[in-house]
C-alpha positions as MATLAB code, in Angstrom:
seq = 'XXXXXXXXXXXXXXXXXXXXXXXXXXXXXXXXXXXXXXXXXXXXXXXXXXXXXXXXXXXXXXXXXXXXXXXXXXXXXXXXXXXXXXXXXXXXXXXXXXXXXXXXXXXXXXXXXXXXXXXXXXXXXXXXXXXXXXXXXXXXXXXXXXXXXXXXXXXXXXXXXXXXXXXXXXXXXXXXXXXXXXXXXXXXXXXXXXXXXXXXXXXXXXXXXXXXXXXXXXXXXXXXXXXXXXXXXXXXXXXXXXXXXXXXXXXXXXXXXXXXXXXXXXXXXXXXXXXXXXXXXXXXXXXXXXXXXXXXXXXXXXXXXXXXXXXXXXXXXXXXXXXXXXXXXXXXXXXXXXXXXXXXXXXXXXXXXXXXXXXXXXXXXXXXXXXXXXXXXXXXXXXXXXXXXXXXXXXXXXXXXXXXXXXXXXXXXXXXXXXXXXXXXXXXXXXXXXXXXXXXXXXXXXXXXXXXXXXXXXXXXXXXXXXXXXXXXXXXXXXXXXXXXXXXXXXXXXXXXXXXX';
ca = [
      67.599  118.487  152.856;
      72.286  120.708  153.006;
      70.635  122.592  155.927;
      68.821  119.357  157.452;
      72.351  118.166  158.234;
      73.938  120.680  158.871;
      71.635  121.519  161.823;
      71.864  118.550  162.642;
      75.691  118.604  162.949;
      75.753  121.550  164.979;
      72.962  119.757  166.953;
      75.097  116.675  167.647;
      79.239  118.987  168.412;
      77.354  120.822  171.276;
      78.657  121.002  173.646;
      75.867  118.598  175.590;
      75.807  116.251  173.390;
      79.173  115.357  173.868;
      79.832  115.343  177.283;
      77.044  112.881  177.595;
      77.849  110.869  174.665;
      81.210  110.586  176.654;
      79.690  110.317  180.518;
      76.707  107.367  178.624;
      79.835  104.966  177.374;
      82.115  104.600  180.245;
      78.539  104.052  182.374;
      77.114  101.298  179.901;
      80.759   99.604  179.835;
      80.219   98.673  183.402;
      76.812   97.863  183.242;
      77.865   95.252  179.888;
      80.460   94.136  181.594;
      79.120   92.782  184.336;
      76.888   89.451  184.078;
      73.504   89.658  184.691;
      73.678   93.653  184.335;
      71.743   94.165  180.368;
      71.537   97.067  178.051;
      68.209   96.907  178.509;
      68.912   98.554  182.515;
      71.701  100.549  181.269;
      69.244  102.284  179.486;
      66.467  102.344  181.420;
      68.881  103.660  184.633;
      69.324  106.427  182.221;
      65.744  107.547  182.145;
      65.576  109.740  185.597;
      68.663  111.877  183.792;
      67.099  113.228  180.748;
      64.308  114.911  183.003;
      67.477  117.647  182.721;
      68.473  117.301  179.779;
      67.808  118.242  176.301;
      66.101  116.365  173.708;
      69.064  115.390  171.628;
      72.180  114.421  173.881;
      69.284  112.258  176.091;
      68.612  109.503  173.137;
      72.057  110.300  172.274;
      73.120  109.176  176.105;
      70.758  106.243  175.103;
      72.370  105.076  171.836;
      75.255  104.673  173.586;
      75.546  103.396  176.559;
      72.889  100.670  175.069;
      76.001  100.231  172.341;
      79.151   99.600  174.358;
      76.602   97.575  176.576;
      76.286   94.894  173.981;
      79.719   95.057  172.870;
      80.733   95.026  176.983;
      79.206   91.995  177.264;
      81.501   90.490  175.353;
      84.510   91.100  177.983;
      82.996   88.746  180.453;
      82.632   85.894  177.619;
      85.998   85.914  176.609;
      87.242   86.393  180.170;
      84.989   83.616  182.047;
      82.405   82.436  179.627;
      79.730   84.283  181.500;
      77.960   86.542  179.028;
      77.153   90.506  179.850;
      74.574   90.723  178.267;
      71.479   87.914  176.525;
      73.608   89.546  172.798;
      76.775   87.646  174.144;
      75.454   84.282  174.717;
      74.935   82.802  171.276;
      79.101   83.387  171.131;
      79.795   83.189  174.610;
      81.481   79.050  174.496;
      83.272   79.902  170.947;
      84.932   82.969  171.740;
      85.721   82.172  175.449;
      87.676   78.968  173.341;
      89.796   80.999  171.649;
      90.433   82.117  175.988;
      91.214   78.731  176.465;
      93.195   77.887  173.650;
      95.802   81.673  174.420;
      93.316   83.485  171.917;
      91.965   86.400  173.961;
      93.466   89.130  172.267;
      91.727   88.183  168.915;
      88.708   86.971  170.510;
      87.492   90.440  171.903;
      89.438   92.893  168.711;
      87.492   90.885  166.981;
      83.896   91.686  169.023;
      85.406   95.238  169.315;
      85.936   96.015  165.487;
      82.575   93.240  164.140;
      80.846   95.062  166.571;
      81.532   99.209  165.378;
      81.184   97.380  162.430;
      78.159   96.226  162.563;
      76.314   99.583  164.375;
      78.178  102.086  161.309;
      76.334   99.983  159.207;
      72.282   99.619  160.924;
      73.226  103.705  161.294;
      74.619  103.667  157.598;
      71.028  102.221  156.732;
      69.001  103.480  159.573;
      70.065  106.622  157.379;
      69.246  106.552  154.141;
      66.566  104.210  154.251;
      64.648  104.556  157.497;
      60.789  105.089  156.391;
      61.200  101.911  153.466;
      62.867   98.870  156.088;
      60.035  100.655  158.654;
      57.348  100.190  155.565;
      59.171   96.561  154.752;
      59.032   95.800  158.310;
      55.856   96.715  158.500;
      54.314   94.207  156.639;
      54.958   91.097  158.470;
      52.254   89.940  160.178;
      51.637   87.504  162.964;
      52.831   84.384  159.826;
      55.520   85.878  159.403;
      56.828   86.356  162.499;
      55.613   82.508  163.304;
      57.677   81.276  160.154;
      61.067   83.529  161.069;
      60.775   81.951  164.983;
      60.775   78.644  163.776;
      63.792   79.265  161.173;
      65.660   80.792  164.423;
      64.452   77.334  165.882;
      66.013   75.705  163.307;
      69.754   77.103  164.801;
      69.691   75.176  167.463;
      70.691   72.245  165.115;
      73.620   74.364  164.734;
      74.867   75.341  167.512;
      74.730   71.677  168.990;
      77.132   70.936  167.634;
      78.326   67.350  167.025;
      75.260   66.758  169.485;
      72.632   67.435  167.370;
      70.036   64.350  169.624;
      71.160   66.087  173.375;
      70.877   69.661  171.392;
      67.344   69.339  170.380;
      66.662   67.780  174.104;
      67.923   70.973  175.358;
      65.670   72.885  172.590;
      62.498   71.488  174.048;
      63.856   71.775  177.561;
      64.262   75.998  176.480;
      60.485   75.795  175.170;
      59.675   74.316  178.286;
      60.662   76.919  179.767;
      59.211   79.526  177.666;
      55.388   78.244  178.389;
      55.765   78.561  181.604;
      53.417   81.532  183.021;
      50.267   83.518  181.151;
      49.617   82.368  177.951;
      50.705   85.174  175.908;
      47.201   84.832  174.058;
      44.578   83.678  176.005;
      45.811   84.919  179.683;
      45.683   81.091  180.832;
      48.121   80.954  183.673;
      50.645   77.298  183.048;
      52.527   74.834  185.003;
      52.489   78.175  187.778;
      51.221   75.552  190.246;
      49.848   77.884  192.381;
      53.001   80.212  193.331;
      52.054   83.473  191.842;
      55.595   84.584  191.295;
      55.794   81.639  188.332;
      52.521   84.534  186.728;
      55.224   85.739  185.141;
      57.208   83.325  183.749;
      60.577   81.729  184.622;
      63.179   85.648  183.110;
      65.453   85.280  181.135;
      68.313   87.606  182.912;
      67.669   84.813  186.140;
      67.828   82.123  183.374;
      70.787   83.840  181.499;
      72.857   83.829  184.185;
      72.035   81.166  185.989;
      73.030   78.741  183.023;
      76.619   80.572  182.529;
      77.805   81.998  185.565;
      75.925   80.352  188.426;
      77.301   77.822  186.273;
      80.892   78.052  185.954;
      81.111   79.289  188.930;
      80.078   75.846  190.172;
      83.002   74.142  187.167;
      84.804   75.789  188.798;
      84.128   74.860  193.036;
      84.312   70.878  191.199;
      87.184   72.088  188.722;
      89.208   74.064  190.375;
      93.326   73.144  189.706;
      92.264   72.628  185.990;
      90.626   76.197  185.678;
      93.018   78.295  187.821;
      95.193   77.739  184.562;
      93.486   79.633  182.423;
      93.584   83.088  180.919;
      96.901   83.528  182.803;
      99.052   86.050  181.503;
      97.984   89.568  181.114;
      95.632   90.725  177.914;
      98.086   91.612  174.952;
      97.558   93.690  171.256;
      94.393   93.433  170.802;
      95.029   95.057  166.758;
      97.169   92.311  166.021;
      95.871   90.084  163.778;
      92.415   90.519  163.821;
      91.654   93.431  160.893;
      93.223   90.075  158.151;
      91.218   87.976  160.027;
      87.949   90.071  159.201;
      89.049   91.114  156.104;
      89.331   87.299  155.284;
      85.685   86.698  156.703;
      84.110   89.295  155.121;
      81.647   87.605  154.476;
      80.147   86.006  157.652;
      81.179   89.556  158.740;
      79.123   91.067  155.534;
      76.440   88.566  156.285;
      75.672   89.558  160.816;
      75.644   93.342  158.732;
      72.739   92.319  156.613;
      70.619   90.199  159.585;
      71.139   92.580  161.906;
      69.666   95.302  159.555;
      66.864   93.114  159.214;
      66.150   91.170  161.812;
      66.790   94.269  163.710;
      64.003   96.466  161.866;
      61.694   94.070  162.770;
      59.314   95.159  166.131;
      60.576   92.392  169.075;
      63.263   90.269  167.015;
      65.826   91.980  168.673;
      69.587   92.249  168.415;
      69.704   88.489  170.635;
      67.666   86.190  168.059;
      69.953   88.341  164.758;
      73.262   87.072  166.879;
      71.529   84.205  166.991;
      70.999   82.858  164.205;
      73.900   85.910  162.467;
      76.432   83.272  164.971;
      74.652   79.691  163.809;
      74.612   80.149  160.159;
      78.725   81.488  159.602;
      79.074   78.520  162.023;
      77.233   75.501  159.989;
      79.041   77.327  156.732;
      82.527   76.924  158.356;
      81.416   74.057  159.473;
      81.218   72.584  155.482;
      83.933   74.515  154.567;
      86.524   73.653  158.045;
      89.263   76.335  158.208;
      91.144   77.951  160.615;
      89.506   80.946  161.203;
      85.657   79.651  160.335;
      84.503   79.499  164.417;
      86.027   83.272  164.720;
      84.647   84.123  161.775;
      81.585   83.149  163.367;
      82.191   85.199  166.460;
      82.436   88.189  164.088;
      78.799   87.435  162.363;
      77.479   87.654  165.537;
      78.885   90.438  166.565;
      78.522   92.821  163.213;
      74.730   91.497  164.285;
      73.977   92.688  167.538;
      75.294   96.457  166.495;
      73.275   96.307  163.635;
      70.613   95.168  164.845;
      70.184   97.975  167.283;
      70.209  101.034  164.826;
      67.457   99.379  162.434;
      65.566   99.108  165.842;
      65.281  102.543  164.926;
      63.502  102.299  161.607;
      59.921  101.753  163.015;
      60.073  103.130  166.228;
      61.280  107.082  165.041;
      59.301  106.672  161.292;
      56.151  104.883  162.516;
      56.424  105.296  167.195;
      56.585  100.923  166.935;
      59.056   99.771  169.369;
      61.333   97.722  167.546;
      63.459   96.342  171.148;
      62.929   97.207  175.061;
      65.890  100.258  174.470;
      63.333  101.895  171.745;
      60.984  100.690  173.849;
      62.001  103.531  176.987;
      63.422  105.491  173.958;
      60.035  105.902  172.896;
      58.659  107.233  176.808;
      61.701  109.079  176.799;
      60.354  110.977  173.653;
      57.052  111.410  174.622;
      57.984  112.396  177.696;
      59.952  115.692  176.011;
      57.011  116.666  173.769;
      58.493  114.461  170.412;
      55.924  111.886  168.609;
      57.658  110.023  167.049;
      56.214  108.878  163.096;
      55.824  110.261  159.338;
      55.353  114.107  160.643;
      58.347  113.761  163.009;
      60.655  113.885  159.210;
      58.214  117.105  158.482;
      58.629  119.262  161.036;
      61.899  118.489  162.680;
      63.741  116.425  160.558;
      67.085  118.044  162.133;
      66.105  116.618  165.630;
      65.799  113.326  163.840;
      68.673  112.746  161.725;
      70.663  114.549  165.340;
      69.882  110.818  166.466;
      70.472  108.792  163.288;
      74.561  110.408  163.262;
      74.886  109.776  167.320;
      74.582  106.412  166.491;
      77.667  107.278  164.371;
      79.915  109.459  166.980;
      78.678  106.365  169.771;
      79.750  103.434  167.707;
      83.370  105.357  166.272;
      83.856  105.845  169.757;
      83.493  102.629  170.697;
      86.882  101.741  169.690;
      88.957  103.890  172.083;
      86.323  103.162  175.410;
      86.194   99.106  173.804;
      90.166   99.398  174.624;
      90.476  101.006  177.369;
      87.523   98.266  178.487;
      89.796   95.405  177.572;
      92.604   97.016  179.377;
      90.693   97.482  182.641;
      90.218   94.068  181.937;
      93.574   92.326  182.894;
      93.202   92.997  186.435;
      90.566   90.236  186.287;
      93.389   88.018  184.842;
      95.554   88.994  187.756;
      93.032   88.414  190.417;
      93.489   84.657  192.384;
      90.108   82.727  191.014;
      89.149   82.386  194.730;
      88.456   86.059  195.499;
      87.400   85.768  191.477;
      84.927   83.960  191.517;
      82.819   85.058  195.249;
      82.762   88.487  193.903;
      80.739   87.188  190.470;
      78.677   85.154  192.360;
      77.029   88.662  194.240;
      77.310   90.748  190.638;
      75.178   87.634  189.855;
      72.952   88.130  192.342;
      72.411   91.821  192.027;
      71.430   91.194  188.420;
      69.239   88.622  189.442;
      67.704   90.500  191.940;
      67.458   93.598  190.313;
      64.582   91.657  187.434;
      61.775   91.810  189.738;
      63.195   93.669  192.813;
      61.938   89.498  194.154;
      63.750   86.492  195.662;
      62.686   84.663  193.100;
      65.177   85.318  190.705;
      67.399   84.845  192.813;
      66.169   81.120  192.828;
      65.640   80.786  189.653;
      68.889   81.851  188.500;
      70.732   79.143  191.498;
      68.484   76.249  190.302;
      69.493   77.304  186.367;
      72.569   77.265  187.472;
      72.823   73.635  188.877;
      70.545   72.587  185.778;
      72.900   74.456  183.827;
      75.867   72.101  185.392;
      74.336   68.853  185.033;
      73.768   69.683  181.372;
      77.439   69.913  180.292;
      78.822   67.710  182.750;
      76.635   64.837  181.039;
      77.773   66.606  177.266;
      74.064   68.558  177.250;
      74.687   71.870  175.445;
      73.000   74.811  176.870;
      72.841   76.987  173.886;
      69.790   75.326  172.165;
      67.732   75.668  175.716;
      68.720   79.785  175.668;
      67.422   79.536  172.206;
      64.416   78.110  173.399;
      63.005   80.074  176.105;
      64.748   83.364  173.520;
      61.791   82.602  170.497;
      59.044   80.384  172.973;
      57.102   82.644  173.248;
      57.676   84.278  169.736;
      56.027   81.303  168.628;
      53.579   80.717  170.906;
      52.307   83.711  170.089;
      52.210   84.289  166.727;
      51.101   80.925  165.856;
      47.859   80.918  168.376;
      47.310   84.268  166.834;
      47.814   83.581  163.247;
      45.368   79.691  164.065;
      42.940   82.819  165.686;
      42.839   84.533  162.987;
      42.705   82.286  160.080;
      39.829   80.530  162.042;
      41.613   76.929  162.699;
      43.219   76.457  159.027;
      46.901   75.784  158.585;
      46.837   76.549  154.942;
      46.930   80.244  156.043;
      49.940   80.605  156.919;
      51.588   80.059  153.783;
      48.602   82.081  151.712;
      50.780   85.213  152.327;
      53.798   85.399  149.908;
      56.171   86.644  152.168;
      54.547   84.463  155.194;
      54.650   81.018  152.000;
      58.928   81.778  151.030;
      58.733   81.628  154.895;
      57.466   78.579  154.743;
      59.073   76.396  152.617;
      62.707   77.491  153.786;
      61.803   76.502  156.961;
      60.342   73.383  156.007;
      63.403   73.485  153.589;
      66.213   74.041  155.825;
      63.964   70.997  158.397;
      63.950   68.201  155.496;
      67.496   68.918  154.169;
      69.339   66.369  157.173;
      67.512   64.049  155.876;
      67.767   65.067  152.072;
      71.513   64.781  152.506;
      71.557   61.578  154.531;
      68.851   59.599  152.147;
      71.876   61.632  148.645;
      74.425   59.601  150.493;
      72.810   56.606  151.092;
      71.354   55.837  147.385;
      75.755   57.240  146.098;
      76.763   55.078  148.063;
      78.060   51.845  146.680;
      76.404   48.282  146.590;
      78.274   45.741  147.819;
      78.991   43.034  145.043;
      77.295   39.814  145.112;
      79.562   36.800  146.402;
      79.086   33.988  143.432;
];
């Protein structure tokens, strides 16, 4: 084993590998910081360059670009309330509130260090426990995935804040939008109204750009005087107070790490769902025990879950050849192109290459801190620009990002409509986050529910027959009934008024 590790490290520290990692890191930071350009897009754009690279430098470049892009998505979230990537959308509002409170350094510092910690933890788990985790992940059937998605939808109550009814309305609206297009099981078109472009659905990225970025631009146009005062002054020392805060919120960070690894190892789950669940649980816990750092701890949990899930997604990809998310789907294609077949045999025939790929996660996340600091320093120029100049530039990037998803103007129109809807929702106190959550998890709920019903001949009891599915089902239903039980318990404890004589 020592010879395998030595061989893997020798491949990793080769000059061409280090050069590829550094260049892709800078590229990933740029792509992630532009609203609408996702980590998946950063990985896909590197594919043509991998034709001329050896296998390990090619995969290491993709790993570094995706890790950098996931973190960089937090920068416009903090400064402009516009998530650079979908994985940052879960805690965009909370992060931007820190900026408006004059704590932008703290918010960005939390995201940077929590992302690095989460990425390193995910890399450690990937290296030590890849086969065991992959076997556990493959034990999930459509029944378990259905309950997991339902449990994720329950997070809408947590991210809605003090407006649960309006949050439920937004969640149902997001679920409705997720039904547009082809039925995931039967292939029947739904709510397309004869429009060919709607067959593929609305698309998460155009909706996300509209709901956050374009809605913020419209808000600036309506209340320019108020927004002009946000984020004034340069970004200071991001180290100040961050490490002590992360230590105080170590349970939230640890929870984010574990959730990121657990959810990331499930094929099809990904960083978006991991961030939503981790942030929602941390915020719920902070609401029960309020303190000054509670929301910052929730942001740290979401950031840690993001990058931890990236490494965990390579567990089923490398061990069984099953993509854990869209990024690993691209990586598997590159591996096949290089003559490498992911699966158990690759650990026997080419272990040095596999562990070199695993170790590249450590390198990427260690490099994240200096390059992330550089990106944060350069981001101060955003604050120096007048908003009248900055907002049109951002609008241009939004249009380009939406168009790039399908290369059609339809995505741009979706972005525009959703931007107006998002602005109207927030003007009327309806949170946007539950709508995005419903759009993300809606297809997962539909597909796994319909498939499970077909496998069980319409029997609902089948959702509880498997031990893991039954446990997840009971947990999900308990979460749904918990508010009712708490309200009933409080009512029973309330002292009855004394009867008048």
